[in-house]
Short mmCIF file of N, CA and C in Angstrom, two decimals:
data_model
loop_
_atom_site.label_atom_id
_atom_site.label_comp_id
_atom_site.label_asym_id
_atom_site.label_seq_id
_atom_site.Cartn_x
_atom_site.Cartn_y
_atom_site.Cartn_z
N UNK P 1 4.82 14.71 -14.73
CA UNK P 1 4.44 15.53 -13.60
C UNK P 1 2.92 15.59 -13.54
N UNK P 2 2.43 15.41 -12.30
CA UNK P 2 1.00 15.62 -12.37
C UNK P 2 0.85 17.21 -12.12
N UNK P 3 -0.91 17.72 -12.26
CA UNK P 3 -1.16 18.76 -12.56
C UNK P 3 -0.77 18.90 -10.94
N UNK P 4 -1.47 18.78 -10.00
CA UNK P 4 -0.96 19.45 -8.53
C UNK P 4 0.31 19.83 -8.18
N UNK P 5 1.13 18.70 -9.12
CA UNK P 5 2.81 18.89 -8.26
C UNK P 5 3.31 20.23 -9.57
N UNK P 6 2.65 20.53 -10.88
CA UNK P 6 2.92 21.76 -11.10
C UNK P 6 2.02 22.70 -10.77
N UNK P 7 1.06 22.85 -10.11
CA UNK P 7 0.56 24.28 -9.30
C UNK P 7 1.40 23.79 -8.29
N UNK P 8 1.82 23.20 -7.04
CA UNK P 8 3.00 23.26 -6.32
C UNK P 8 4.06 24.23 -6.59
N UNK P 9 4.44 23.19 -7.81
CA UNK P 9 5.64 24.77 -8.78
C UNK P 9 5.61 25.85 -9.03
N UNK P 10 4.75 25.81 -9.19
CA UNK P 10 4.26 27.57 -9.58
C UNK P 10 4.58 28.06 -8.27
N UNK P 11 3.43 27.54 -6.95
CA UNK P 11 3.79 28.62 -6.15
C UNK P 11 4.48 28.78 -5.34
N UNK P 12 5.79 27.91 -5.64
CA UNK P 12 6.68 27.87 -5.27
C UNK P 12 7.92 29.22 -5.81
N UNK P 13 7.51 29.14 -7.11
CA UNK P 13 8.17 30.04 -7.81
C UNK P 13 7.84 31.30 -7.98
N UNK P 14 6.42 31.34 -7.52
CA UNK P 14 5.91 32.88 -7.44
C UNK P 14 6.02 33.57 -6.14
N UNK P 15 6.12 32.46 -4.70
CA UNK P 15 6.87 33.33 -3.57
C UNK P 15 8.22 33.49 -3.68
N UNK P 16 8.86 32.91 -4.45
CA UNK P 16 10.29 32.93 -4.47
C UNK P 16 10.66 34.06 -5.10
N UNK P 17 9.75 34.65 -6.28
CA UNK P 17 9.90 35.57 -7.26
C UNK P 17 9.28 36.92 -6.86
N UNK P 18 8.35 36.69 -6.70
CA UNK P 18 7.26 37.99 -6.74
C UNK P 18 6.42 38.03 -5.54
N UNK P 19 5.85 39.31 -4.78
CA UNK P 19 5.48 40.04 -3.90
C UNK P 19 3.96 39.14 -3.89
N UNK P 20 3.47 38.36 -4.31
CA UNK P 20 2.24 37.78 -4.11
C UNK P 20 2.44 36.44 -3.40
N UNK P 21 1.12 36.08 -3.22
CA UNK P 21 0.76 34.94 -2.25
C UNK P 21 1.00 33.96 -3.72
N UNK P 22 1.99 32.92 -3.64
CA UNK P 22 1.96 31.98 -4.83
C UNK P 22 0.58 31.06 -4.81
N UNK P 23 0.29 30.50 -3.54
CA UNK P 23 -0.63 29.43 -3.70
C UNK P 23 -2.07 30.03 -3.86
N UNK P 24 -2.40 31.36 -3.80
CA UNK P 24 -3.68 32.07 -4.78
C UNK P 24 -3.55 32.10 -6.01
N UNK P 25 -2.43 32.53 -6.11
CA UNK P 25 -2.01 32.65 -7.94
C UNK P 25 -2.13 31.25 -8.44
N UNK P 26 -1.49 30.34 -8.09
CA UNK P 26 -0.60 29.44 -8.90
C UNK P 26 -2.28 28.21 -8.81
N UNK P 27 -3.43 28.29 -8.30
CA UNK P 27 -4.41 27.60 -8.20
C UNK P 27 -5.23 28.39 -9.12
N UNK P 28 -5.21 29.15 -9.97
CA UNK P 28 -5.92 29.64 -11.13
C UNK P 28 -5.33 28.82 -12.34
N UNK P 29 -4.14 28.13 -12.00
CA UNK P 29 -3.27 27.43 -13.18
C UNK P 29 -4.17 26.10 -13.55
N UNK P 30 -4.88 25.48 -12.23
CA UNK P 30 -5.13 23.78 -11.67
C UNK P 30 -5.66 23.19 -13.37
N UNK P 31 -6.88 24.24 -13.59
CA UNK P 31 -7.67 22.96 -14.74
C UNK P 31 -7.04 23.62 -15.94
N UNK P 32 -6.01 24.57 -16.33
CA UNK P 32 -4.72 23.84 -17.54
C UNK P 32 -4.24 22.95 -17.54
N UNK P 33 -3.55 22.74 -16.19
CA UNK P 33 -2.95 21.47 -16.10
C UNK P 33 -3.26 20.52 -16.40
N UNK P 34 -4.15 20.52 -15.70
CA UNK P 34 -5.18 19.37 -15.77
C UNK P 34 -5.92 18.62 -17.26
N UNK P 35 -6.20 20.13 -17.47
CA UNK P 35 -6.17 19.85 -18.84
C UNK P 35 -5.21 19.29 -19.88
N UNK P 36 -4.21 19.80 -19.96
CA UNK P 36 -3.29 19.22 -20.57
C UNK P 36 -2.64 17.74 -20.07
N UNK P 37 -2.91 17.51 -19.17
CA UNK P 37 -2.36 15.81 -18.40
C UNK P 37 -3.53 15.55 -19.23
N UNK P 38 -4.72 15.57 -19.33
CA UNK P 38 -5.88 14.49 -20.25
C UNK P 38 -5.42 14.40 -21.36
N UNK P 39 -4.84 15.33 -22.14
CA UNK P 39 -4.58 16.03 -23.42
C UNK P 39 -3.35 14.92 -23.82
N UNK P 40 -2.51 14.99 -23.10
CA UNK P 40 -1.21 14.30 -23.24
C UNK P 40 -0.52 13.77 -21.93
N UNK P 41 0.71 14.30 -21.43
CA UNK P 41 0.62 13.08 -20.01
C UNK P 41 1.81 14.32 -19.42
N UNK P 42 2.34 13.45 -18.66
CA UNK P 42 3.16 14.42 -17.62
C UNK P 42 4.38 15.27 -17.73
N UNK P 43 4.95 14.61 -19.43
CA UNK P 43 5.36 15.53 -20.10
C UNK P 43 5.55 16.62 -20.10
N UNK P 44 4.41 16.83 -20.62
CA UNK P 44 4.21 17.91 -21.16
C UNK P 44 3.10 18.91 -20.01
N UNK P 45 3.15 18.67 -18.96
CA UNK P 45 2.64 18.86 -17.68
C UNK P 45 3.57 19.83 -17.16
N UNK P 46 4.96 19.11 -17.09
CA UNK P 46 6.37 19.17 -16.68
C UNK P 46 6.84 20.71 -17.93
N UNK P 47 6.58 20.20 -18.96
CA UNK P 47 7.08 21.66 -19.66
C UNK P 47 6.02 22.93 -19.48
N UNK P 48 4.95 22.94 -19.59
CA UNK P 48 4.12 24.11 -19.36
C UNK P 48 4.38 24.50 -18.10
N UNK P 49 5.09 23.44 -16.89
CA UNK P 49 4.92 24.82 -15.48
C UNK P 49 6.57 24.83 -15.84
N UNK P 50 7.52 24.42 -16.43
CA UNK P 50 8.70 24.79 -16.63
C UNK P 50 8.59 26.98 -17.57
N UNK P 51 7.94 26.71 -18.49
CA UNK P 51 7.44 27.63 -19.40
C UNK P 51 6.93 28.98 -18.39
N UNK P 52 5.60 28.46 -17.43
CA UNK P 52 5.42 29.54 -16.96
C UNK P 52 6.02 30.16 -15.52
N UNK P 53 6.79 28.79 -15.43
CA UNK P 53 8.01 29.58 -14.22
C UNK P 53 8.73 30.43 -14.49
N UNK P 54 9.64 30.05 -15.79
CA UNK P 54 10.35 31.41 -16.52
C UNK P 54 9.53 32.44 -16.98
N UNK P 55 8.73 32.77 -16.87
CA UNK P 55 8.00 33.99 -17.01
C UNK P 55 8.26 34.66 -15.63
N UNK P 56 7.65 33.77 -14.69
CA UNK P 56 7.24 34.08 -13.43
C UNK P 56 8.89 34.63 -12.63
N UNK P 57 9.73 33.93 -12.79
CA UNK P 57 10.97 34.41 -12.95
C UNK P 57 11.45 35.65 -13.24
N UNK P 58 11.34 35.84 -14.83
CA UNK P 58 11.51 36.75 -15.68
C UNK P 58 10.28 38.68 -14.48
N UNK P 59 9.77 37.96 -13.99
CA UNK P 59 9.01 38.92 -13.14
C UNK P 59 7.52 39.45 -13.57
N UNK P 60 6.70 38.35 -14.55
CA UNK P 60 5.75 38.79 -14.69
C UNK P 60 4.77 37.49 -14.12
N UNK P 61 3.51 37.34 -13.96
CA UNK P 61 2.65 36.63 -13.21
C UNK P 61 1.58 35.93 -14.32
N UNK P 62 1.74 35.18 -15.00
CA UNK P 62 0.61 34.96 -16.55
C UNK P 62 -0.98 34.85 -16.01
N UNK P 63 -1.72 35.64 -16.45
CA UNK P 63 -3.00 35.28 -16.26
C UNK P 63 -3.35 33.75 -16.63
N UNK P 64 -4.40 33.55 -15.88
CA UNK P 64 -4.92 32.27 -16.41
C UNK P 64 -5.03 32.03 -18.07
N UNK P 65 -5.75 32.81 -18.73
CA UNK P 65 -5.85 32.90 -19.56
C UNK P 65 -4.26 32.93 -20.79
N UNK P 66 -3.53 33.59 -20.21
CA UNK P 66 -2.07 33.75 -21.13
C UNK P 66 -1.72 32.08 -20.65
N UNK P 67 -1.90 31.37 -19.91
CA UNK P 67 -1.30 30.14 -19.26
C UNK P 67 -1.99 28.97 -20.03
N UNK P 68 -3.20 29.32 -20.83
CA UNK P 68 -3.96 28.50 -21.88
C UNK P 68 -3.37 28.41 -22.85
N UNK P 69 -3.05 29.98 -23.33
CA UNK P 69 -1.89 30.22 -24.83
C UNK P 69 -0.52 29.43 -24.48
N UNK P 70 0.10 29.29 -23.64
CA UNK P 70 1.50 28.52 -23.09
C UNK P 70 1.01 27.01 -23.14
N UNK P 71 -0.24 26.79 -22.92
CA UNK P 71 -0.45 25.60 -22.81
C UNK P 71 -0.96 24.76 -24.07
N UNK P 72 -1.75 25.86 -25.12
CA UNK P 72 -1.80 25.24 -26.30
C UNK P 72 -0.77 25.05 -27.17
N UNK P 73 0.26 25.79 -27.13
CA UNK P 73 1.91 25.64 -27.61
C UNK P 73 2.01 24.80 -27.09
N UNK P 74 2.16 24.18 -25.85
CA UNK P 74 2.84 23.08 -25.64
C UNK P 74 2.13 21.72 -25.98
N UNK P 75 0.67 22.05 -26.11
CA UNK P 75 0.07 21.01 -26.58
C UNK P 75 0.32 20.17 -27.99
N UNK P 76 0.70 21.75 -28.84
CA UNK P 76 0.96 21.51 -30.28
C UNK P 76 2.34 20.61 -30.31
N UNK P 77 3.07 21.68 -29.73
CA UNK P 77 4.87 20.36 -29.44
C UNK P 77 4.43 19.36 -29.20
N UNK P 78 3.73 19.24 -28.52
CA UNK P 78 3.54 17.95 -27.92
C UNK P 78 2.95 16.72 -29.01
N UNK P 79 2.00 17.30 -29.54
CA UNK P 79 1.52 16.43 -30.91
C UNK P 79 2.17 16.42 -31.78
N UNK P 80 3.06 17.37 -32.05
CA UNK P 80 3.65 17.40 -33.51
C UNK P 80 4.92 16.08 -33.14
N UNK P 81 5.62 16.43 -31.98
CA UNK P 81 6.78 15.39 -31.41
C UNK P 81 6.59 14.35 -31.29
N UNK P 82 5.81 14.02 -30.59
CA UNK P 82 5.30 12.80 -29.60
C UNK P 82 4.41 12.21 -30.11
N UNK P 83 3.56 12.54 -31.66
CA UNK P 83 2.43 11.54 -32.34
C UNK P 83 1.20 11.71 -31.31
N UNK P 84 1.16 12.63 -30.81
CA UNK P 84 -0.10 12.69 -29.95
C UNK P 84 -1.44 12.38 -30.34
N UNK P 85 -2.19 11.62 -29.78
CA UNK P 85 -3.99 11.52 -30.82
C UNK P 85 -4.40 12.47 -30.53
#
């Protein structure tokens, strides 16, 4: 998954879920993503907006910042699984 088509997700899942504008929210997500596609590949792109959809679901909204912590977990899976450099 590239990083755009998961901020897509997101704010897809945050009008679906919650009382906010998704595509304000879900564009504070862009350079995790992003980050993490350099980091590793679409993978694991694909699991971090999987991760913070179920939050977003669950009915809470992750700060940017909590979406770094989701994203360094998945970074770690990601290396520990996948032999990541």
């Amino acid at each position: 998954m590239k990083p755009e088509e998961a901020v897509r997700q997101l704010e897809y899942t945050i009008d679906a879920s919650l009382d906010e504008i998704g595509q304000r929210a879900a564009a504070g997500y862009r350079p995790t993503f992003e980050r993490v596609a350099e980091r590793a590949d679409g993978a694991a792109v694909y699991d971090l907006a999987g991760e913070l959809s179920e939050e977003v679901v669950d009915g809470s909204c992750p700060s940017p910042a909590e979406a770094n912590v989701a994203a360094e977990r998945v970074l770690d899976d990601w290396a520990y699984t996948d032999g990541g450099e």
